[in-house]
JSON list of C-alpha atoms in Angstrom, two decimals:
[
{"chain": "S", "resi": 1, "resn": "UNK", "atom": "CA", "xyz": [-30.98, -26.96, 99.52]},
{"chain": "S", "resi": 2, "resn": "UNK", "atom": "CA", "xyz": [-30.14, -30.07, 97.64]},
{"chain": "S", "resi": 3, "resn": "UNK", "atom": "CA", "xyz": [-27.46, -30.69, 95.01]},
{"chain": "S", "resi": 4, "resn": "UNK", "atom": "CA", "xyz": [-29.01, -31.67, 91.52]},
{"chain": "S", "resi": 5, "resn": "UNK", "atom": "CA", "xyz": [-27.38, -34.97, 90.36]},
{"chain": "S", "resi": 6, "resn": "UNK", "atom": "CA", "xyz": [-28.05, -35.78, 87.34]},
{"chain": "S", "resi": 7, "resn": "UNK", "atom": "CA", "xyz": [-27.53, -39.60, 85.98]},
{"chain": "S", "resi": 8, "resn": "UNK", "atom": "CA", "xyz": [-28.09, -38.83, 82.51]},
{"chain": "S", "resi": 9, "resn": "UNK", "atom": "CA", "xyz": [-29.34, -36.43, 79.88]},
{"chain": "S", "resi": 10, "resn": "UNK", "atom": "CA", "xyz": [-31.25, -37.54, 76.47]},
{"chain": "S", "resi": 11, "resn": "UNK", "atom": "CA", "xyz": [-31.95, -35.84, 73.57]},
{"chain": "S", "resi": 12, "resn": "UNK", "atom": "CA", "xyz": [-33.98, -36.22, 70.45]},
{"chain": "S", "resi": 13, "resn": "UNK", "atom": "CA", "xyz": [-34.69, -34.82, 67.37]},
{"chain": "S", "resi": 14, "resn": "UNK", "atom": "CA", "xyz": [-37.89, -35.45, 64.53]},
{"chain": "S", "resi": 15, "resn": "UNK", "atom": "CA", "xyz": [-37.74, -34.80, 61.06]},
{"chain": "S", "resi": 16, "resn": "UNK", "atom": "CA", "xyz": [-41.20, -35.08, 60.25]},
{"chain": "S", "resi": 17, "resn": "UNK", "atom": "CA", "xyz": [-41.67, -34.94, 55.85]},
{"chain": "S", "resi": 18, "resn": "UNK", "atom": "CA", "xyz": [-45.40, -36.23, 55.91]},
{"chain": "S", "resi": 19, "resn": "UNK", "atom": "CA", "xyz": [-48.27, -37.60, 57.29]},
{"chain": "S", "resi": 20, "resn": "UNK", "atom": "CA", "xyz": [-49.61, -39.17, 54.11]},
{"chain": "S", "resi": 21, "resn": "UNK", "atom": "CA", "xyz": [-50.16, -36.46, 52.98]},
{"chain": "S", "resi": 22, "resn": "UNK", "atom": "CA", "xyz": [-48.21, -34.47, 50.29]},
{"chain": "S", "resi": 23, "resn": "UNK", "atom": "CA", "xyz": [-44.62, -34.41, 51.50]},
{"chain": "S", "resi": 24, "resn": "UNK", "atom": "CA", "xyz": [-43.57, -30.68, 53.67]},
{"chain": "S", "resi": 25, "resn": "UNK", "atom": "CA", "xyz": [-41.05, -28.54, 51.53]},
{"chain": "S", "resi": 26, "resn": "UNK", "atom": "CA", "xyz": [-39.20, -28.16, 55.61]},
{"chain": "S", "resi": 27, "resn": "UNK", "atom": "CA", "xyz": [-39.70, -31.11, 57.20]},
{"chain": "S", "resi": 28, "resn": "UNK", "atom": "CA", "xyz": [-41.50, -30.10, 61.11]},
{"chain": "S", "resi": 29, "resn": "UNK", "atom": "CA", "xyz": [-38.58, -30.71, 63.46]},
{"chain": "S", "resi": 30, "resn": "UNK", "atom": "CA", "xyz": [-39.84, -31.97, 67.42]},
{"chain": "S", "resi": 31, "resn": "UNK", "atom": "CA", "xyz": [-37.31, -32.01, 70.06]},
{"chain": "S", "resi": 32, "resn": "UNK", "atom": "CA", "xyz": [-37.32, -33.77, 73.39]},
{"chain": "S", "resi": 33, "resn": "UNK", "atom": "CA", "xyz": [-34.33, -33.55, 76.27]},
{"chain": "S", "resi": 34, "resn": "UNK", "atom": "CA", "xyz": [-35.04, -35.40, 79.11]},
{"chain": "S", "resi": 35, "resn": "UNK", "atom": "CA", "xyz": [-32.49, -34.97, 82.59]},
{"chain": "S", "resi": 36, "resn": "UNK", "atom": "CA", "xyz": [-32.78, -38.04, 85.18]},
{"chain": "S", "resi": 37, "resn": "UNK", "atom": "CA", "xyz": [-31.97, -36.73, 88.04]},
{"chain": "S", "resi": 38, "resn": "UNK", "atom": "CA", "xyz": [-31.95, -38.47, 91.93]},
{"chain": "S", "resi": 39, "resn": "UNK", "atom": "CA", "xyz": [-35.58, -36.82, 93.62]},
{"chain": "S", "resi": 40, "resn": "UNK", "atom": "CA", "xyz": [-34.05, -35.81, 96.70]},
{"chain": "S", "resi": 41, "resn": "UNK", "atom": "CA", "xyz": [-37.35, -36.40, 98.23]},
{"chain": "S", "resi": 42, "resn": "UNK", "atom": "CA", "xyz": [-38.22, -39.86, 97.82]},
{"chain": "S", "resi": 43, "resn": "UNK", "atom": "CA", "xyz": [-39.24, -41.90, 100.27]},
{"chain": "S", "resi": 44, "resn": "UNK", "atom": "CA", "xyz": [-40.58, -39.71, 102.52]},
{"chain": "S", "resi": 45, "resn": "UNK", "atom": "CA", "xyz": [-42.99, -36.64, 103.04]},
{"chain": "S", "resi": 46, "resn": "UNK", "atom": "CA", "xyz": [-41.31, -33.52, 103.51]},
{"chain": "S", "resi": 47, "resn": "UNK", "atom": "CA", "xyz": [-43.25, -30.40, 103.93]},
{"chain": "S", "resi": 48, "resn": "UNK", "atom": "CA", "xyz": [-41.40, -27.70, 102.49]},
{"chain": "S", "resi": 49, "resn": "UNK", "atom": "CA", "xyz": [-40.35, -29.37, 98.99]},
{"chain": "S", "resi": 50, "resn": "UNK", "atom": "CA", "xyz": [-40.42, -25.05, 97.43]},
{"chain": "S", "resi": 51, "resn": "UNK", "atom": "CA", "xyz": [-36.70, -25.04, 97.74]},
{"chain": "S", "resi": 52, "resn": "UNK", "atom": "CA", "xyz": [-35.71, -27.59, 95.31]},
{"chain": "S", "resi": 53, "resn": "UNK", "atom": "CA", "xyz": [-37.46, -25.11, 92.44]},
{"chain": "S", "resi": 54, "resn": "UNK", "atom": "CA", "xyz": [-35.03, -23.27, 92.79]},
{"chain": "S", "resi": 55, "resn": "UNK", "atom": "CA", "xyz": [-31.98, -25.83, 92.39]},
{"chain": "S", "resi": 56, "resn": "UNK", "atom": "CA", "xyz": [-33.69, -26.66, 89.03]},
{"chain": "S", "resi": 57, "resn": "UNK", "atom": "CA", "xyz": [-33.81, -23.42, 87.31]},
{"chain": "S", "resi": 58, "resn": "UNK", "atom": "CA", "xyz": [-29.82, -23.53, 86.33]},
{"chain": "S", "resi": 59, "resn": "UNK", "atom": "CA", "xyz": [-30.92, -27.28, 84.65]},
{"chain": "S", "resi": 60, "resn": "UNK", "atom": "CA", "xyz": [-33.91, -25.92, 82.97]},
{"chain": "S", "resi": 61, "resn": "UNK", "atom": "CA", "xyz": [-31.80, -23.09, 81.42]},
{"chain": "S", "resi": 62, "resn": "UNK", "atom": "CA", "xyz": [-28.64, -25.41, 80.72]},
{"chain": "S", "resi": 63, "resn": "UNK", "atom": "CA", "xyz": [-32.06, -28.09, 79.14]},
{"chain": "S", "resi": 64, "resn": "UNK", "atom": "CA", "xyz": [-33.28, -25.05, 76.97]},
{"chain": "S", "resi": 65, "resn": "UNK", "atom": "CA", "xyz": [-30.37, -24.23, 75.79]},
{"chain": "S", "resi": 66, "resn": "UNK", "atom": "CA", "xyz": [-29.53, -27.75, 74.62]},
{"chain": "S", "resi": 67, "resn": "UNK", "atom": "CA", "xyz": [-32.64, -28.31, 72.97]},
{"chain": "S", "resi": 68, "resn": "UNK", "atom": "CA", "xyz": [-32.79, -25.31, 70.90]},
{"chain": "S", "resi": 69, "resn": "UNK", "atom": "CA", "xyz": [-29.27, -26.20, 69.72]},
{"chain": "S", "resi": 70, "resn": "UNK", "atom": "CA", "xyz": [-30.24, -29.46, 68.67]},
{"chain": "S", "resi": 71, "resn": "UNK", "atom": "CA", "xyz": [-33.01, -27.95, 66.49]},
{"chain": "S", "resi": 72, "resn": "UNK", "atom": "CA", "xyz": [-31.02, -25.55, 64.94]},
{"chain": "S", "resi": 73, "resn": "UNK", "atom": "CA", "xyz": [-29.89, -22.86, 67.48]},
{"chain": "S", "resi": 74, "resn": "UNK", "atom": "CA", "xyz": [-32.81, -20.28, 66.28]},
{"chain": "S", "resi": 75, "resn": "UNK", "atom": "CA", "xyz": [-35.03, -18.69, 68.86]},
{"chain": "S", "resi": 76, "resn": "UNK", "atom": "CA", "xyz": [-37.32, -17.47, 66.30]},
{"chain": "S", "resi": 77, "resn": "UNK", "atom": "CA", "xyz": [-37.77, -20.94, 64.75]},
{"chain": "S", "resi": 78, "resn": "UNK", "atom": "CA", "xyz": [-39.09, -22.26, 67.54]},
{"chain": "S", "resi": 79, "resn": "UNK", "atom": "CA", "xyz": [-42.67, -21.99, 67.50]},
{"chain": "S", "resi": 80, "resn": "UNK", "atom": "CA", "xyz": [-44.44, -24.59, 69.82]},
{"chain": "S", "resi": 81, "resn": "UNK", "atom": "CA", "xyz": [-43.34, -26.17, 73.33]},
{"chain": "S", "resi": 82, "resn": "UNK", "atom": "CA", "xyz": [-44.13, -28.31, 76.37]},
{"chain": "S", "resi": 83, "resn": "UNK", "atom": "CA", "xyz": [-42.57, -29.47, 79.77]},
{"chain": "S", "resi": 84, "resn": "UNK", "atom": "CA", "xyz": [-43.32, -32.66, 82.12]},
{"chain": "S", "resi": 85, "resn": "UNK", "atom": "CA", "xyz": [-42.01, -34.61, 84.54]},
{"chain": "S", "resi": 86, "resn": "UNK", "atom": "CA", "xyz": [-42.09, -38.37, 85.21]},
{"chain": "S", "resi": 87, "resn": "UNK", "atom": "CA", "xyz": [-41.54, -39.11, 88.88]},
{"chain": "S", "resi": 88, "resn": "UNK", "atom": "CA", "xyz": [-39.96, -42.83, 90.28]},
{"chain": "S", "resi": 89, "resn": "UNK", "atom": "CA", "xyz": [-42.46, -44.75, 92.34]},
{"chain": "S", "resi": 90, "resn": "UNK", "atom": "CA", "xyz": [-40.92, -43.57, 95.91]},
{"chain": "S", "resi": 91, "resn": "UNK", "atom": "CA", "xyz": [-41.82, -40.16, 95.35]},
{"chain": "S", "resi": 92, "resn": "UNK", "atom": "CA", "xyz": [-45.09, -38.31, 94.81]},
{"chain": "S", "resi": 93, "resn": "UNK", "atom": "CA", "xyz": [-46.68, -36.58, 91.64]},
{"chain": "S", "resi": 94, "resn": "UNK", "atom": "CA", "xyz": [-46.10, -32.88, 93.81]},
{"chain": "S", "resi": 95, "resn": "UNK", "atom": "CA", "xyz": [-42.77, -33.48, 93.28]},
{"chain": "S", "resi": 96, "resn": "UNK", "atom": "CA", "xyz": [-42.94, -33.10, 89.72]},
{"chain": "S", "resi": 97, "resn": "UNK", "atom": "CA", "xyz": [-44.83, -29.86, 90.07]},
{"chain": "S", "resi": 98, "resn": "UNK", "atom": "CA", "xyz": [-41.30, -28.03, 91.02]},
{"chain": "S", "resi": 99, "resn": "UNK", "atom": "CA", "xyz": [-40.84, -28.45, 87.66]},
{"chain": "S", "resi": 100, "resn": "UNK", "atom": "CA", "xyz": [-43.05, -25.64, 86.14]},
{"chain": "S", "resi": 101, "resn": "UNK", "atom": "CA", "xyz": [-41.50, -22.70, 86.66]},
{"chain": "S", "resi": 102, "resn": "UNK", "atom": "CA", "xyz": [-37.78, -23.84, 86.30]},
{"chain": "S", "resi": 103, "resn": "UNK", "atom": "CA", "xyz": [-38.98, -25.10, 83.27]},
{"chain": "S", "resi": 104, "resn": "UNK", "atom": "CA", "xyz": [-41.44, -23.25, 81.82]},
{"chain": "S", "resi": 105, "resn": "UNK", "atom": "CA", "xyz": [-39.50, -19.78, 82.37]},
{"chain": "S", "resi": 106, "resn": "UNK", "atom": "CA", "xyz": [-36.30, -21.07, 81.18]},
{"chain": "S", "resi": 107, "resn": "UNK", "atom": "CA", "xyz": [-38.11, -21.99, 77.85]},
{"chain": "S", "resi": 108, "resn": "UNK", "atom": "CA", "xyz": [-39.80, -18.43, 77.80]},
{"chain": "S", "resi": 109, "resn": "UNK", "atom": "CA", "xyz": [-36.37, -16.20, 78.62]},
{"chain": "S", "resi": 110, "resn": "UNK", "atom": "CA", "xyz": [-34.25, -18.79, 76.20]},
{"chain": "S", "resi": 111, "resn": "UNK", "atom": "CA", "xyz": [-36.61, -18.32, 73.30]},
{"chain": "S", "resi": 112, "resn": "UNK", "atom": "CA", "xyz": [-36.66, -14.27, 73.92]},
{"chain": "S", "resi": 113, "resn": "UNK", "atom": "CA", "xyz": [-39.87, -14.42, 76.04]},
{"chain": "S", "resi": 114, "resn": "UNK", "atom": "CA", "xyz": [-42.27, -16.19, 74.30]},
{"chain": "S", "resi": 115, "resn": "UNK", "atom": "CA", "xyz": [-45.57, -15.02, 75.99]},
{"chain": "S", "resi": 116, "resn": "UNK", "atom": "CA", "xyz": [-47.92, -18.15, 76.14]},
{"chain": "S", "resi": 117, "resn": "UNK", "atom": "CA", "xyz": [-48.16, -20.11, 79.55]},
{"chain": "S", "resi": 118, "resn": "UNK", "atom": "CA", "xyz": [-46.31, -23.28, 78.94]},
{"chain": "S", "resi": 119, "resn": "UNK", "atom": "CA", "xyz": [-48.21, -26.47, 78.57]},
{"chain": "S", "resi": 120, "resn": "UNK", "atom": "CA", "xyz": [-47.40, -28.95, 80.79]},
{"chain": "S", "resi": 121, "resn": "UNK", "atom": "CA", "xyz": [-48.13, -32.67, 82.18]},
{"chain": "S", "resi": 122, "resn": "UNK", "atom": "CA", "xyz": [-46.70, -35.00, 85.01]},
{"chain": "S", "resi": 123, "resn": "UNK", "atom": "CA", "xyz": [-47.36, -38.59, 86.54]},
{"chain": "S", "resi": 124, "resn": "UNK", "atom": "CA", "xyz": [-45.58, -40.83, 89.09]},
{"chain": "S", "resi": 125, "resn": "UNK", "atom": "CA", "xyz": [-44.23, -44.24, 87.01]},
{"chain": "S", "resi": 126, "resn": "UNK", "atom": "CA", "xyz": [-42.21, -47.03, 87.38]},
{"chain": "S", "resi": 127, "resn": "UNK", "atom": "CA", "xyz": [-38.74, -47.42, 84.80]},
{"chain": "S", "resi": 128, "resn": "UNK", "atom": "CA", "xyz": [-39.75, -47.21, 81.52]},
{"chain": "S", "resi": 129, "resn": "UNK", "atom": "CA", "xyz": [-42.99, -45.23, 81.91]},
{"chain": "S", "resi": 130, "resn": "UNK", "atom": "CA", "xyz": [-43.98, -42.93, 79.00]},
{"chain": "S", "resi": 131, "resn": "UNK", "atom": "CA", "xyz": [-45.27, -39.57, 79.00]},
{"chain": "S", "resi": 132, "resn": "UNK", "atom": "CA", "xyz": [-47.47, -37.64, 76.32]},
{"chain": "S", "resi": 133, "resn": "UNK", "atom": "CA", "xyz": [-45.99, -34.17, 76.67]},
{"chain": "S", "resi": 134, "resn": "UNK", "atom": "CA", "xyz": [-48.67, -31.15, 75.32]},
{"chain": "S", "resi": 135, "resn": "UNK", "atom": "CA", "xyz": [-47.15, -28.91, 72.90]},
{"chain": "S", "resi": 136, "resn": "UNK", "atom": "CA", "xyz": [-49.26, -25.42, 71.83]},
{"chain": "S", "resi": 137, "resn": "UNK", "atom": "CA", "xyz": [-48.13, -22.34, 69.88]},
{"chain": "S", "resi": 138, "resn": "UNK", "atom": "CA", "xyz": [-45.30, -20.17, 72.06]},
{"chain": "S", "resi": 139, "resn": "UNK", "atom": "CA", "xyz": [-46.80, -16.77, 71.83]},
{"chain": "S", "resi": 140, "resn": "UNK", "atom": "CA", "xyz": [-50.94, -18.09, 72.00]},
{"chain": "S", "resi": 141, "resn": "UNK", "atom": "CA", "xyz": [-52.41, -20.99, 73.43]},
{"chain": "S", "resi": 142, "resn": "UNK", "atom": "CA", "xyz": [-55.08, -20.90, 70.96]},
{"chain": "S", "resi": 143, "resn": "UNK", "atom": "CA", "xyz": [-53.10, -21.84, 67.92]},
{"chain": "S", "resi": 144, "resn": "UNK", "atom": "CA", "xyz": [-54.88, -24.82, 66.91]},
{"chain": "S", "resi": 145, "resn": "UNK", "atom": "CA", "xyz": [-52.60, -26.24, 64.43]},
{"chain": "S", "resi": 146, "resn": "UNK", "atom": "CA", "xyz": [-49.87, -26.11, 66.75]},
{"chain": "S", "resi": 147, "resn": "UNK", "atom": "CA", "xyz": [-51.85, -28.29, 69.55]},
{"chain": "S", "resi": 148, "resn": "UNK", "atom": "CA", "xyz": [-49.60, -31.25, 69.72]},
{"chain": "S", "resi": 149, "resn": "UNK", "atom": "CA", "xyz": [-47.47, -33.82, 71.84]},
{"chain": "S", "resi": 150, "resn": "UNK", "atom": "CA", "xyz": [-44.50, -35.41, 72.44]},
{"chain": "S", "resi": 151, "resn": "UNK", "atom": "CA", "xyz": [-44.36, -39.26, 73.68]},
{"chain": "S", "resi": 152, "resn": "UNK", "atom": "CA", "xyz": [-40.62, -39.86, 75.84]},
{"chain": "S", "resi": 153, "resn": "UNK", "atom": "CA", "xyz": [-39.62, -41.88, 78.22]},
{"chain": "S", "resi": 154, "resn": "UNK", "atom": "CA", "xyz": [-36.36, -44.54, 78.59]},
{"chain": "S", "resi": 155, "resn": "UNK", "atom": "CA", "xyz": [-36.89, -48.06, 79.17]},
{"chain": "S", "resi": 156, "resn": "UNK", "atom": "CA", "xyz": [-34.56, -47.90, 82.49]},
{"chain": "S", "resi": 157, "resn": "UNK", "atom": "CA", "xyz": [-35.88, -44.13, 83.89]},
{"chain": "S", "resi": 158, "resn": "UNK", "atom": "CA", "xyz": [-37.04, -42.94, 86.02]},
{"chain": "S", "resi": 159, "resn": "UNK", "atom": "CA", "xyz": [-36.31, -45.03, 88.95]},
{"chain": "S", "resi": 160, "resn": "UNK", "atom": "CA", "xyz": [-37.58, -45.45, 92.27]},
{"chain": "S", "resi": 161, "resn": "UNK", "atom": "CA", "xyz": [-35.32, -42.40, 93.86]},
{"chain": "S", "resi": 162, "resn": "UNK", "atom": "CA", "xyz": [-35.59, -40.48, 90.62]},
{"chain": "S", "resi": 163, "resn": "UNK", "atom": "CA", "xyz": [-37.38, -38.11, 88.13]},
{"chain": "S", "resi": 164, "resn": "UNK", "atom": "CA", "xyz": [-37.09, -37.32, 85.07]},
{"chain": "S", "resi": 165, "resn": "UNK", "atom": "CA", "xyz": [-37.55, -33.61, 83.92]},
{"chain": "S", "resi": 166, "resn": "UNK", "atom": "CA", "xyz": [-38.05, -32.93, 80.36]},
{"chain": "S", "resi": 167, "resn": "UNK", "atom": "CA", "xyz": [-38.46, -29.95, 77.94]},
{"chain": "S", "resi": 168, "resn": "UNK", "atom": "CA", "xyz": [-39.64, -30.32, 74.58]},
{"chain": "S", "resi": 169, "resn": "UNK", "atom": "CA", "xyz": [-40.11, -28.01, 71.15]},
{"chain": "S", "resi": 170, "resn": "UNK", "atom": "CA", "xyz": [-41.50, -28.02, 67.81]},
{"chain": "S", "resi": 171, "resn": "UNK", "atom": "CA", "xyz": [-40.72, -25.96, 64.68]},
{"chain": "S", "resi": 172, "resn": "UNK", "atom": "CA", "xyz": [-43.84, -25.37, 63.43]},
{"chain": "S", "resi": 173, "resn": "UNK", "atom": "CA", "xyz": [-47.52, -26.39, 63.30]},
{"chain": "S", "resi": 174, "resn": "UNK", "atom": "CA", "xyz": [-48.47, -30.30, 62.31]},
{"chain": "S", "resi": 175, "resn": "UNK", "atom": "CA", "xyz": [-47.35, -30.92, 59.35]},
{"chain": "S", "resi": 176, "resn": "UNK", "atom": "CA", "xyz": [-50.99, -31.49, 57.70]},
{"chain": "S", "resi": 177, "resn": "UNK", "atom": "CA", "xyz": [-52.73, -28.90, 59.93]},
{"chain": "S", "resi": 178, "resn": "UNK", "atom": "CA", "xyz": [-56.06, -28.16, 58.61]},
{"chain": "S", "resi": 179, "resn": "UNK", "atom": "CA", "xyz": [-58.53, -28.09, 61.48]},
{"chain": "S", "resi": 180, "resn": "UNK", "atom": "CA", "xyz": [-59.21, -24.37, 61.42]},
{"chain": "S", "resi": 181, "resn": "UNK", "atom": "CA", "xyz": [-59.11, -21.75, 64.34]},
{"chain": "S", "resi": 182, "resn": "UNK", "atom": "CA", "xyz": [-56.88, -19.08, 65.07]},
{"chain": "S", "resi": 183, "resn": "UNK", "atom": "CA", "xyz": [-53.64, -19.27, 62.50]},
{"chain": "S", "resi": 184, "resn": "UNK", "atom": "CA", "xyz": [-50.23, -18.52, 63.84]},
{"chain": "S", "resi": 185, "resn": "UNK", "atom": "CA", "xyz": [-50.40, -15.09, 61.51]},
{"chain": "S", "resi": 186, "resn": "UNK", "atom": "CA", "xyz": [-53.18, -13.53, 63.43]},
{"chain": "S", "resi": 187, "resn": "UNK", "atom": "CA", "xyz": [-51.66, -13.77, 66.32]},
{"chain": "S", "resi": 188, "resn": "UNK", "atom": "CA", "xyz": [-52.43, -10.44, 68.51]},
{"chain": "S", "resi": 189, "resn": "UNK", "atom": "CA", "xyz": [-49.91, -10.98, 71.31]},
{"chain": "S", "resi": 190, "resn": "UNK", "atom": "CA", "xyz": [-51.50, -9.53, 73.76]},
{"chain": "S", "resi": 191, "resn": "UNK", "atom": "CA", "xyz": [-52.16, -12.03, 76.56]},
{"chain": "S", "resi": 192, "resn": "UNK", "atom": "CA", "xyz": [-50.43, -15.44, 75.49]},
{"chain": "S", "resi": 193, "resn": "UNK", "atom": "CA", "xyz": [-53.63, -16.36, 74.38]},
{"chain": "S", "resi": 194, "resn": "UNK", "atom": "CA", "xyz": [-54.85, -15.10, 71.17]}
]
């Protein structure tokens, strides 16, 4: 199996006060990390790519772990998230699909097993492409006012060898949610859903 190498990590934080709208008593915090890392499949087709998911999951747990730090270190304030991948022009978007479940269950077990499937997005880009990365509610999909996203990308990343893997996580809903549908306090729990 191949060695993760990593050639950077990047991590951001929002403070979001308003929307023009009357200005949030918290401010909504949004969190991106992004790993580059070398996609030890570029440049050619190889059949059995499964492996590599593996490799990742210790880098989506040591990602998860990062990013809730940088937003506070809570579990339980963590209440929306997303994952996606942006992968360099030598390799091909099913690489970036080994990046659901090392990311999307590192998210879950980090944040005590948060129960809704996490939303996720991926596209094959040349350095400096950007990526709109969904966001929805961690415990049911069908939080409305939690629907959301999360532009990243780095004006030298990925490139043509690499991808870039990133997590990201919200504190709340938008900060002038008022579109109706299921609120975050009647959640059920049940399914991840509703």
């Amino acid at each position: 199996m191949p060695e993760i190498v990593i050639r950077k990590i990047v991590t951001s934080i929002e403070e979001i006060f308003h929307e023009g709208g009357p200005r949030a008593n918290t401010p909504l915090k949004r969190g991106a990390v992004m790993a580059v890392i070398q996609n030890p499949y570029a440049g050619s087709y190889v059949e059995d790519i499964q492996p590599f998911m593996e490799d990742l999951k210790p880098l989506g747990v040591q990602m998860a772990h990062k990013l809730l730090a940088a937003l506070g270190g809570e579990a339980k304030q963590v209440e929306g998230y997303g994952k996606g991948a942006i992968i360099g022009t030598a390799g091909e978007l099913e690489h970036g699909a080994l990046w659901h479940a090392p990311g999307g269950y590192a998210m879950r077990d980090v944040l005590g097993g948060a129960k809704a499937i996490v939303p996720s997005t991926k596209k094959v880009g040349a350095a400096g492409t950007r990526l709109d990365v969904p966001v929805t509610h961690v415990d049911a999909s069908y939080v409305r006012s939690h629907f959301d996203s999360i532009e990243v990308g780095l004006n030298d990343s990925p490139r043509a060898d690499e991808m870039a893997v990133i997590l990201v996580m919200t504190t709340g809903a938008r900060v002038h949610n008022r579109a109706g549908g299921l609120a975050a306090k009647d959640i059920i729990g049940e399914d991840g859903l509703r």
